[in-house]
JSON list of C-alpha atoms in Angstrom, two decimals:
[
{"chain": "A", "resi": 1, "resn": "MET", "atom": "CA", "xyz": [-66.84, 263.67, -185.19]},
{"chain": "A", "resi": 2, "resn": "SER", "atom": "CA", "xyz": [-66.58, 262.78, -188.85]},
{"chain": "A", "resi": 3, "resn": "LYS", "atom": "CA", "xyz": [-64.68, 265.19, -191.05]},
{"chain": "A", "resi": 4, "resn": "PRO", "atom": "CA", "xyz": [-66.27, 266.24, -194.34]},
{"chain": "A", "resi": 5, "resn": "ALA", "atom": "CA", "xyz": [-64.66, 264.78, -197.41]},
{"chain": "A", "resi": 6, "resn": "LEU", "atom": "CA", "xyz": [-62.59, 267.22, -199.45]},
{"chain": "A", "resi": 7, "resn": "ALA", "atom": "CA", "xyz": [-63.01, 267.36, -203.18]},
{"chain": "A", "resi": 8, "resn": "GLU", "atom": "CA", "xyz": [-60.49, 265.19, -204.97]},
{"chain": "A", "resi": 9, "resn": "PRO", "atom": "CA", "xyz": [-59.55, 265.11, -208.62]},
{"chain": "A", "resi": 10, "resn": "ALA", "atom": "CA", "xyz": [-60.63, 261.91, -210.34]},
{"chain": "A", "resi": 11, "resn": "ALA", "atom": "CA", "xyz": [-57.78, 259.43, -210.39]},
{"chain": "A", "resi": 12, "resn": "GLU", "atom": "CA", "xyz": [-57.39, 256.11, -212.12]},
{"chain": "A", "resi": 13, "resn": "ALA", "atom": "CA", "xyz": [-56.30, 253.17, -210.01]},
{"chain": "A", "resi": 14, "resn": "ALA", "atom": "CA", "xyz": [-52.79, 251.93, -210.56]},
{"chain": "A", "resi": 15, "resn": "THR", "atom": "CA", "xyz": [-52.19, 249.19, -213.10]},
{"chain": "A", "resi": 16, "resn": "PRO", "atom": "CA", "xyz": [-50.74, 245.92, -211.79]},
{"chain": "A", "resi": 17, "resn": "SER", "atom": "CA", "xyz": [-47.04, 245.49, -212.33]},
{"chain": "A", "resi": 18, "resn": "ALA", "atom": "CA", "xyz": [-47.29, 242.71, -214.91]},
{"chain": "A", "resi": 19, "resn": "ALA", "atom": "CA", "xyz": [-47.28, 243.84, -218.52]},
{"chain": "A", "resi": 20, "resn": "PRO", "atom": "CA", "xyz": [-50.64, 243.54, -220.33]},
{"chain": "A", "resi": 21, "resn": "SER", "atom": "CA", "xyz": [-49.13, 241.18, -222.86]},
{"chain": "A", "resi": 22, "resn": "ALA", "atom": "CA", "xyz": [-48.34, 238.73, -220.06]},
{"chain": "A", "resi": 23, "resn": "ALA", "atom": "CA", "xyz": [-52.01, 238.19, -219.18]},
{"chain": "A", "resi": 24, "resn": "GLY", "atom": "CA", "xyz": [-54.91, 236.77, -221.07]},
{"chain": "A", "resi": 25, "resn": "PRO", "atom": "CA", "xyz": [-58.14, 238.67, -221.68]},
{"chain": "A", "resi": 26, "resn": "ASP", "atom": "CA", "xyz": [-59.83, 237.11, -218.61]},
{"chain": "A", "resi": 27, "resn": "LEU", "atom": "CA", "xyz": [-57.13, 238.36, -216.26]},
{"chain": "A", "resi": 28, "resn": "LEU", "atom": "CA", "xyz": [-57.17, 241.78, -217.90]},
{"chain": "A", "resi": 29, "resn": "ALA", "atom": "CA", "xyz": [-60.92, 241.96, -217.30]},
{"chain": "A", "resi": 30, "resn": "VAL", "atom": "CA", "xyz": [-60.45, 241.03, -213.64]},
{"chain": "A", "resi": 31, "resn": "ARG", "atom": "CA", "xyz": [-57.81, 243.74, -213.29]},
{"chain": "A", "resi": 32, "resn": "ALA", "atom": "CA", "xyz": [-60.20, 246.32, -214.70]},
{"chain": "A", "resi": 33, "resn": "LEU", "atom": "CA", "xyz": [-62.90, 245.27, -212.23]},
{"chain": "A", "resi": 34, "resn": "ALA", "atom": "CA", "xyz": [-60.38, 245.27, -209.38]},
{"chain": "A", "resi": 35, "resn": "ALA", "atom": "CA", "xyz": [-59.23, 248.77, -210.29]},
{"chain": "A", "resi": 36, "resn": "ARG", "atom": "CA", "xyz": [-62.83, 249.94, -210.01]},
{"chain": "A", "resi": 37, "resn": "ALA", "atom": "CA", "xyz": [-63.20, 248.19, -206.64]},
{"chain": "A", "resi": 38, "resn": "GLN", "atom": "CA", "xyz": [-60.07, 249.94, -205.36]},
{"chain": "A", "resi": 39, "resn": "ARG", "atom": "CA", "xyz": [-62.06, 253.19, -205.18]},
{"chain": "A", "resi": 40, "resn": "SER", "atom": "CA", "xyz": [-63.93, 251.62, -202.26]},
{"chain": "A", "resi": 41, "resn": "VAL", "atom": "CA", "xyz": [-60.76, 250.64, -200.37]},
{"chain": "A", "resi": 42, "resn": "PHE", "atom": "CA", "xyz": [-59.47, 253.12, -197.78]},
{"chain": "A", "resi": 43, "resn": "LEU", "atom": "CA", "xyz": [-56.39, 253.58, -195.62]},
{"chain": "A", "resi": 44, "resn": "VAL", "atom": "CA", "xyz": [-57.04, 252.67, -191.98]},
{"chain": "A", "resi": 45, "resn": "GLU", "atom": "CA", "xyz": [-54.86, 254.21, -189.27]},
{"chain": "A", "resi": 46, "resn": "GLY", "atom": "CA", "xyz": [-54.75, 252.45, -185.91]},
{"chain": "A", "resi": 47, "resn": "ALA", "atom": "CA", "xyz": [-52.75, 253.00, -182.73]},
{"chain": "A", "resi": 48, "resn": "GLY", "atom": "CA", "xyz": [-49.04, 253.81, -182.79]},
{"chain": "A", "resi": 49, "resn": "GLY", "atom": "CA", "xyz": [-48.98, 254.71, -186.48]},
{"chain": "A", "resi": 50, "resn": "VAL", "atom": "CA", "xyz": [-50.16, 251.25, -187.61]},
{"chain": "A", "resi": 51, "resn": "GLN", "atom": "CA", "xyz": [-51.62, 251.48, -191.13]},
{"chain": "A", "resi": 52, "resn": "GLY", "atom": "CA", "xyz": [-53.49, 249.06, -193.32]},
{"chain": "A", "resi": 53, "resn": "SER", "atom": "CA", "xyz": [-56.59, 248.92, -195.47]},
{"chain": "A", "resi": 54, "resn": "GLY", "atom": "CA", "xyz": [-60.34, 248.49, -195.18]},
{"chain": "A", "resi": 55, "resn": "PHE", "atom": "CA", "xyz": [-63.13, 248.44, -197.74]},
{"chain": "A", "resi": 56, "resn": "VAL", "atom": "CA", "xyz": [-66.69, 249.72, -197.79]},
{"chain": "A", "resi": 57, "resn": "ALA", "atom": "CA", "xyz": [-68.78, 246.57, -197.52]},
{"chain": "A", "resi": 58, "resn": "TRP", "atom": "CA", "xyz": [-72.27, 248.08, -197.21]},
{"chain": "A", "resi": 59, "resn": "GLN", "atom": "CA", "xyz": [-74.16, 251.24, -196.25]},
{"chain": "A", "resi": 60, "resn": "ALA", "atom": "CA", "xyz": [-77.18, 251.70, -193.99]},
{"chain": "A", "resi": 61, "resn": "GLY", "atom": "CA", "xyz": [-78.88, 254.74, -192.50]},
{"chain": "A", "resi": 62, "resn": "GLY", "atom": "CA", "xyz": [-76.49, 257.13, -194.21]},
{"chain": "A", "resi": 63, "resn": "LYS", "atom": "CA", "xyz": [-73.48, 255.37, -192.64]},
{"chain": "A", "resi": 64, "resn": "SER", "atom": "CA", "xyz": [-70.70, 253.38, -194.32]},
{"chain": "A", "resi": 65, "resn": "TYR", "atom": "CA", "xyz": [-69.56, 250.04, -192.87]},
{"chain": "A", "resi": 66, "resn": "LEU", "atom": "CA", "xyz": [-66.01, 248.97, -193.65]},
{"chain": "A", "resi": 67, "resn": "ILE", "atom": "CA", "xyz": [-64.52, 245.53, -193.14]},
{"chain": "A", "resi": 68, "resn": "THR", "atom": "CA", "xyz": [-60.88, 245.31, -192.15]},
{"chain": "A", "resi": 69, "resn": "SER", "atom": "CA", "xyz": [-58.47, 243.11, -190.20]},
{"chain": "A", "resi": 70, "resn": "ARG", "atom": "CA", "xyz": [-58.85, 242.95, -186.44]},
{"chain": "A", "resi": 71, "resn": "ALA", "atom": "CA", "xyz": [-55.06, 243.25, -186.23]},
{"chain": "A", "resi": 72, "resn": "LEU", "atom": "CA", "xyz": [-55.31, 246.90, -187.29]},
{"chain": "A", "resi": 73, "resn": "VAL", "atom": "CA", "xyz": [-57.61, 247.86, -184.43]},
{"chain": "A", "resi": 74, "resn": "ALA", "atom": "CA", "xyz": [-56.28, 245.51, -181.73]},
{"chain": "A", "resi": 75, "resn": "GLY", "atom": "CA", "xyz": [-53.96, 248.17, -180.27]},
{"chain": "A", "resi": 76, "resn": "VAL", "atom": "CA", "xyz": [-56.78, 250.72, -180.07]},
{"chain": "A", "resi": 77, "resn": "LEU", "atom": "CA", "xyz": [-59.05, 248.25, -178.29]},
{"chain": "A", "resi": 78, "resn": "ARG", "atom": "CA", "xyz": [-56.24, 247.21, -175.96]},
{"chain": "A", "resi": 79, "resn": "ASP", "atom": "CA", "xyz": [-55.78, 250.86, -174.94]},
{"chain": "A", "resi": 80, "resn": "GLY", "atom": "CA", "xyz": [-59.49, 251.21, -174.23]},
{"chain": "A", "resi": 81, "resn": "GLY", "atom": "CA", "xyz": [-60.20, 253.24, -177.38]},
{"chain": "A", "resi": 82, "resn": "ASN", "atom": "CA", "xyz": [-62.93, 252.77, -179.94]},
{"chain": "A", "resi": 83, "resn": "THR", "atom": "CA", "xyz": [-62.07, 255.00, -182.91]},
{"chain": "A", "resi": 84, "resn": "VAL", "atom": "CA", "xyz": [-59.61, 254.97, -185.80]},
{"chain": "A", "resi": 85, "resn": "PHE", "atom": "CA", "xyz": [-59.13, 257.21, -188.82]},
{"chain": "A", "resi": 86, "resn": "VAL", "atom": "CA", "xyz": [-60.05, 256.27, -192.37]},
{"chain": "A", "resi": 87, "resn": "ARG", "atom": "CA", "xyz": [-58.30, 258.16, -195.17]},
{"chain": "A", "resi": 88, "resn": "ARG", "atom": "CA", "xyz": [-58.29, 258.51, -198.92]},
{"chain": "A", "resi": 89, "resn": "GLY", "atom": "CA", "xyz": [-55.97, 261.12, -200.38]},
{"chain": "A", "resi": 90, "resn": "ARG", "atom": "CA", "xyz": [-56.47, 264.37, -198.44]},
{"chain": "A", "resi": 91, "resn": "SER", "atom": "CA", "xyz": [-59.90, 263.33, -197.15]},
{"chain": "A", "resi": 92, "resn": "PHE", "atom": "CA", "xyz": [-60.30, 261.65, -193.77]},
{"chain": "A", "resi": 93, "resn": "TRP", "atom": "CA", "xyz": [-63.05, 260.45, -191.49]},
{"chain": "A", "resi": 94, "resn": "GLU", "atom": "CA", "xyz": [-63.29, 259.25, -187.91]},
{"chain": "A", "resi": 95, "resn": "ALA", "atom": "CA", "xyz": [-64.56, 255.67, -187.71]},
{"chain": "A", "resi": 96, "resn": "ASP", "atom": "CA", "xyz": [-66.06, 253.80, -184.77]},
{"chain": "A", "resi": 97, "resn": "ILE", "atom": "CA", "xyz": [-64.96, 250.22, -184.19]},
{"chain": "A", "resi": 98, "resn": "ALA", "atom": "CA", "xyz": [-68.41, 248.67, -184.36]},
{"chain": "A", "resi": 99, "resn": "ARG", "atom": "CA", "xyz": [-67.32, 245.05, -183.89]},
{"chain": "A", "resi": 100, "resn": "ALA", "atom": "CA", "xyz": [-64.13, 243.00, -183.68]},
{"chain": "A", "resi": 101, "resn": "ASP", "atom": "CA", "xyz": [-63.95, 239.22, -183.75]},
{"chain": "A", "resi": 102, "resn": "ALA", "atom": "CA", "xyz": [-60.80, 237.41, -182.66]},
{"chain": "A", "resi": 103, "resn": "ARG", "atom": "CA", "xyz": [-61.85, 234.05, -184.08]},
{"chain": "A", "resi": 104, "resn": "SER", "atom": "CA", "xyz": [-62.33, 235.21, -187.67]},
{"chain": "A", "resi": 105, "resn": "GLY", "atom": "CA", "xyz": [-59.70, 237.96, -187.46]},
{"chain": "A", "resi": 106, "resn": "LEU", "atom": "CA", "xyz": [-62.17, 240.50, -188.87]},
{"chain": "A", "resi": 107, "resn": "ALA", "atom": "CA", "xyz": [-63.30, 243.92, -187.63]},
{"chain": "A", "resi": 108, "resn": "LEU", "atom": "CA", "xyz": [-66.11, 246.25, -188.63]},
{"chain": "A", "resi": 109, "resn": "LEU", "atom": "CA", "xyz": [-65.73, 250.03, -188.81]},
{"chain": "A", "resi": 110, "resn": "ARG", "atom": "CA", "xyz": [-68.60, 252.53, -188.99]},
{"chain": "A", "resi": 111, "resn": "VAL", "atom": "CA", "xyz": [-68.22, 255.93, -190.64]},
{"chain": "A", "resi": 112, "resn": "HIS", "atom": "CA", "xyz": [-71.09, 258.38, -190.21]},
{"chain": "A", "resi": 113, "resn": "ASP", "atom": "CA", "xyz": [-71.09, 259.34, -193.88]},
{"chain": "A", "resi": 114, "resn": "GLY", "atom": "CA", "xyz": [-71.42, 257.73, -197.29]},
{"chain": "A", "resi": 115, "resn": "ILE", "atom": "CA", "xyz": [-67.83, 257.45, -198.46]},
{"chain": "A", "resi": 116, "resn": "GLY", "atom": "CA", "xyz": [-67.72, 254.86, -201.22]},
{"chain": "A", "resi": 117, "resn": "ARG", "atom": "CA", "xyz": [-69.53, 252.33, -203.37]},
{"chain": "A", "resi": 118, "resn": "PRO", "atom": "CA", "xyz": [-70.24, 249.18, -201.32]},
{"chain": "A", "resi": 119, "resn": "LEU", "atom": "CA", "xyz": [-68.51, 246.01, -202.49]},
{"chain": "A", "resi": 120, "resn": "TRP", "atom": "CA", "xyz": [-70.84, 243.63, -200.62]},
{"chain": "A", "resi": 121, "resn": "ARG", "atom": "CA", "xyz": [-74.38, 244.94, -200.93]},
{"chain": "A", "resi": 122, "resn": "GLY", "atom": "CA", "xyz": [-77.28, 243.28, -199.15]},
{"chain": "A", "resi": 123, "resn": "ALA", "atom": "CA", "xyz": [-77.25, 240.96, -196.15]},
{"chain": "A", "resi": 124, "resn": "ARG", "atom": "CA", "xyz": [-76.00, 238.17, -198.42]},
{"chain": "A", "resi": 125, "resn": "GLY", "atom": "CA", "xyz": [-74.33, 240.10, -201.19]},
{"chain": "A", "resi": 126, "resn": "VAL", "atom": "CA", "xyz": [-72.93, 238.34, -204.25]},
{"chain": "A", "resi": 127, "resn": "THR", "atom": "CA", "xyz": [-69.34, 237.23, -203.74]},
{"chain": "A", "resi": 128, "resn": "ASP", "atom": "CA", "xyz": [-66.67, 235.19, -205.51]},
{"chain": "A", "resi": 129, "resn": "SER", "atom": "CA", "xyz": [-65.39, 231.92, -204.09]},
{"chain": "A", "resi": 130, "resn": "LEU", "atom": "CA", "xyz": [-61.75, 230.92, -204.40]},
{"chain": "A", "resi": 131, "resn": "ALA", "atom": "CA", "xyz": [-60.27, 227.46, -204.82]},
{"chain": "A", "resi": 132, "resn": "THR", "atom": "CA", "xyz": [-56.69, 226.28, -204.46]},
{"chain": "A", "resi": 133, "resn": "GLY", "atom": "CA", "xyz": [-54.64, 227.17, -207.52]},
{"chain": "A", "resi": 134, "resn": "GLU", "atom": "CA", "xyz": [-56.95, 229.93, -208.73]},
{"chain": "A", "resi": 135, "resn": "ARG", "atom": "CA", "xyz": [-55.79, 233.50, -209.29]},
{"chain": "A", "resi": 136, "resn": "ALA", "atom": "CA", "xyz": [-57.01, 236.37, -207.16]},
{"chain": "A", "resi": 137, "resn": "VAL", "atom": "CA", "xyz": [-56.26, 240.10, -206.95]},
{"chain": "A", "resi": 138, "resn": "VAL", "atom": "CA", "xyz": [-55.27, 241.76, -203.67]},
{"chain": "A", "resi": 139, "resn": "ILE", "atom": "CA", "xyz": [-56.51, 245.38, -203.48]},
{"chain": "A", "resi": 140, "resn": "PRO", "atom": "CA", "xyz": [-54.78, 247.53, -200.84]},
{"chain": "A", "resi": 141, "resn": "ALA", "atom": "CA", "xyz": [-55.63, 251.16, -200.12]},
{"chain": "A", "resi": 142, "resn": "GLY", "atom": "CA", "xyz": [-54.51, 254.06, -202.27]},
{"chain": "A", "resi": 143, "resn": "PRO", "atom": "CA", "xyz": [-55.00, 254.95, -205.92]},
{"chain": "A", "resi": 144, "resn": "ASP", "atom": "CA", "xyz": [-51.19, 254.88, -206.34]},
{"chain": "A", "resi": 145, "resn": "THR", "atom": "CA", "xyz": [-50.76, 251.46, -204.71]},
{"chain": "A", "resi": 146, "resn": "PRO", "atom": "CA", "xyz": [-50.38, 248.67, -207.27]},
{"chain": "A", "resi": 147, "resn": "LEU", "atom": "CA", "xyz": [-52.90, 245.88, -207.39]},
{"chain": "A", "resi": 148, "resn": "GLU", "atom": "CA", "xyz": [-51.32, 242.47, -207.03]},
{"chain": "A", "resi": 149, "resn": "GLN", "atom": "CA", "xyz": [-52.22, 239.18, -208.67]},
{"chain": "A", "resi": 150, "resn": "ALA", "atom": "CA", "xyz": [-51.71, 236.17, -206.44]},
{"chain": "A", "resi": 151, "resn": "SER", "atom": "CA", "xyz": [-52.28, 232.41, -206.47]},
{"chain": "A", "resi": 152, "resn": "VAL", "atom": "CA", "xyz": [-54.56, 230.83, -203.89]},
{"chain": "A", "resi": 153, "resn": "GLY", "atom": "CA", "xyz": [-52.83, 228.26, -201.70]},
{"chain": "A", "resi": 154, "resn": "ALA", "atom": "CA", "xyz": [-54.23, 225.42, -199.63]},
{"chain": "A", "resi": 155, "resn": "TRP", "atom": "CA", "xyz": [-57.07, 226.04, -197.21]},
{"chain": "A", "resi": 156, "resn": "ARG", "atom": "CA", "xyz": [-56.44, 225.62, -193.49]},
{"chain": "A", "resi": 157, "resn": "ASN", "atom": "CA", "xyz": [-58.59, 226.55, -190.50]},
{"chain": "A", "resi": 158, "resn": "ARG", "atom": "CA", "xyz": [-61.20, 228.20, -192.74]},
{"chain": "A", "resi": 159, "resn": "SER", "atom": "CA", "xyz": [-58.64, 230.55, -194.29]},
{"chain": "A", "resi": 160, "resn": "PHE", "atom": "CA", "xyz": [-55.99, 230.32, -196.99]},
{"chain": "A", "resi": 161, "resn": "LEU", "atom": "CA", "xyz": [-52.73, 231.90, -198.10]},
{"chain": "A", "resi": 162, "resn": "VAL", "atom": "CA", "xyz": [-52.13, 233.86, -201.28]},
{"chain": "A", "resi": 163, "resn": "ASP", "atom": "CA", "xyz": [-48.60, 234.42, -202.55]},
{"chain": "A", "resi": 164, "resn": "ALA", "atom": "CA", "xyz": [-48.81, 238.22, -202.35]},
{"chain": "A", "resi": 165, "resn": "THR", "atom": "CA", "xyz": [-45.94, 240.38, -201.11]},
{"chain": "A", "resi": 166, "resn": "ALA", "atom": "CA", "xyz": [-45.42, 241.51, -197.52]},
{"chain": "A", "resi": 167, "resn": "ASN", "atom": "CA", "xyz": [-46.88, 244.98, -198.18]},
{"chain": "A", "resi": 168, "resn": "PRO", "atom": "CA", "xyz": [-48.15, 246.30, -194.80]},
{"chain": "A", "resi": 169, "resn": "LEU", "atom": "CA", "xyz": [-51.08, 247.96, -196.59]},
{"chain": "A", "resi": 170, "resn": "ASN", "atom": "CA", "xyz": [-52.28, 244.51, -197.63]},
{"chain": "A", "resi": 171, "resn": "VAL", "atom": "CA", "xyz": [-53.51, 243.95, -194.05]},
{"chain": "A", "resi": 172, "resn": "GLY", "atom": "CA", "xyz": [-57.26, 244.56, -194.27]},
{"chain": "A", "resi": 173, "resn": "ALA", "atom": "CA", "xyz": [-57.16, 244.67, -198.06]},
{"chain": "A", "resi": 174, "resn": "ALA", "atom": "CA", "xyz": [-60.01, 243.38, -200.22]},
{"chain": "A", "resi": 175, "resn": "VAL", "atom": "CA", "xyz": [-59.40, 240.26, -202.31]},
{"chain": "A", "resi": 176, "resn": "VAL", "atom": "CA", "xyz": [-61.43, 239.71, -205.48]},
{"chain": "A", "resi": 177, "resn": "GLY", "atom": "CA", "xyz": [-61.87, 236.60, -207.58]},
{"chain": "A", "resi": 178, "resn": "ARG", "atom": "CA", "xyz": [-62.08, 235.88, -211.29]},
{"chain": "A", "resi": 179, "resn": "ARG", "atom": "CA", "xyz": [-65.39, 237.74, -211.71]},
{"chain": "A", "resi": 180, "resn": "GLY", "atom": "CA", "xyz": [-64.05, 240.82, -209.95]},
{"chain": "A", "resi": 181, "resn": "ARG", "atom": "CA", "xyz": [-66.34, 240.34, -206.95]},
{"chain": "A", "resi": 182, "resn": "ILE", "atom": "CA", "xyz": [-65.29, 240.53, -203.34]},
{"chain": "A", "resi": 183, "resn": "ALA", "atom": "CA", "xyz": [-64.05, 237.14, -202.14]},
{"chain": "A", "resi": 184, "resn": "GLY", "atom": "CA", "xyz": [-62.01, 237.70, -199.00]},
{"chain": "A", "resi": 185, "resn": "VAL", "atom": "CA", "xyz": [-60.09, 239.94, -196.61]},
{"chain": "A", "resi": 186, "resn": "VAL", "atom": "CA", "xyz": [-56.36, 239.85, -195.88]},
{"chain": "A", "resi": 187, "resn": "VAL", "atom": "CA", "xyz": [-56.14, 239.49, -192.10]},
{"chain": "A", "resi": 188, "resn": "ALA", "atom": "CA", "xyz": [-52.35, 239.12, -191.80]},
{"chain": "A", "resi": 189, "resn": "VAL", "atom": "CA", "xyz": [-49.11, 239.42, -193.75]},
{"chain": "A", "resi": 190, "resn": "MET", "atom": "CA", "xyz": [-47.04, 236.38, -192.85]},
{"chain": "A", "resi": 191, "resn": "PRO", "atom": "CA", "xyz": [-43.35, 236.83, -191.89]},
{"chain": "A", "resi": 192, "resn": "GLY", "atom": "CA", "xyz": [-42.32, 233.88, -194.05]},
{"chain": "A", "resi": 193, "resn": "GLY", "atom": "CA", "xyz": [-44.18, 235.20, -197.09]},
{"chain": "A", "resi": 194, "resn": "GLY", "atom": "CA", "xyz": [-47.75, 235.24, -198.26]},
{"chain": "A", "resi": 195, "resn": "ASN", "atom": "CA", "xyz": [-50.94, 236.86, -197.02]},
{"chain": "A", "resi": 196, "resn": "ARG", "atom": "CA", "xyz": [-53.53, 235.05, -194.92]},
{"chain": "A", "resi": 197, "resn": "VAL", "atom": "CA", "xyz": [-57.03, 235.58, -196.32]},
{"chain": "A", "resi": 198, "resn": "VAL", "atom": "CA", "xyz": [-60.39, 234.97, -194.65]},
{"chain": "A", "resi": 199, "resn": "PRO", "atom": "CA", "xyz": [-63.42, 234.49, -196.94]},
{"chain": "A", "resi": 200, "resn": "VAL", "atom": "CA", "xyz": [-65.71, 237.49, -196.66]},
{"chain": "A", "resi": 201, "resn": "GLY", "atom": "CA", "xyz": [-68.60, 235.16, -195.86]},
{"chain": "A", "resi": 202, "resn": "ARG", "atom": "CA", "xyz": [-67.07, 234.56, -192.43]},
{"chain": "A", "resi": 203, "resn": "ALA", "atom": "CA", "xyz": [-68.22, 238.07, -191.54]},
{"chain": "A", "resi": 204, "resn": "CYS", "atom": "CA", "xyz": [-71.71, 236.59, -191.26]},
{"chain": "A", "resi": 205, "resn": "GLY", "atom": "CA", "xyz": [-72.33, 235.71, -187.66]},
{"chain": "A", "resi": 206, "resn": "SER", "atom": "CA", "xyz": [-69.08, 237.32, -186.48]},
{"chain": "A", "resi": 207, "resn": "ILE", "atom": "CA", "xyz": [-69.25, 241.02, -187.40]},
{"chain": "A", "resi": 208, "resn": "ARG", "atom": "CA", "xyz": [-72.37, 241.11, -189.57]},
{"chain": "A", "resi": 209, "resn": "THR", "atom": "CA", "xyz": [-75.92, 239.81, -189.18]},
{"chain": "A", "resi": 210, "resn": "CYS", "atom": "CA", "xyz": [-76.78, 237.97, -192.38]},
{"chain": "A", "resi": 211, "resn": "ARG", "atom": "CA", "xyz": [-80.29, 236.72, -193.01]}
]
């Protein structure tokens, strides 16, 4: 059963590690938009203490639907379970695993409460697209977790790498593009460096019905 959210003091999202003087006004604007989006990114706890991130993609019928990486819920599904916990600060909710798709590497969680501003409204919400060489921002869970700017690498098998760090919380994290809109989902942190990102549009037909 879902736990009621506890009142939390308003907190500003962490500023990326690079000094403001090192970025142009466009990147600073993207950072500001990404910091706002971070309020919709939550900590996801799977089996065996596995932790990562997930973001509120849309809401329907009073429920919140979060997109995350299938890797975070794979252990739960393997054990025959169907629920994980979603946290933000001292507040937590039980989430059903609504769908999981091995091909795209994405999973959909359903929380029976409205817990955040959706980042992908509508069946075909507005998104950013990313091209090789562009800059993106990886947004893991937690208001105290730094946002991270990263360069988009070459596309391969309908996904691409960004040169973000091997932060475990990056798994399931939202990735936004130059306009601060949702662009992708980190599905894996690679051992040799970099994060593998799947475009959020791949959720259509795999974990979301898009018309």
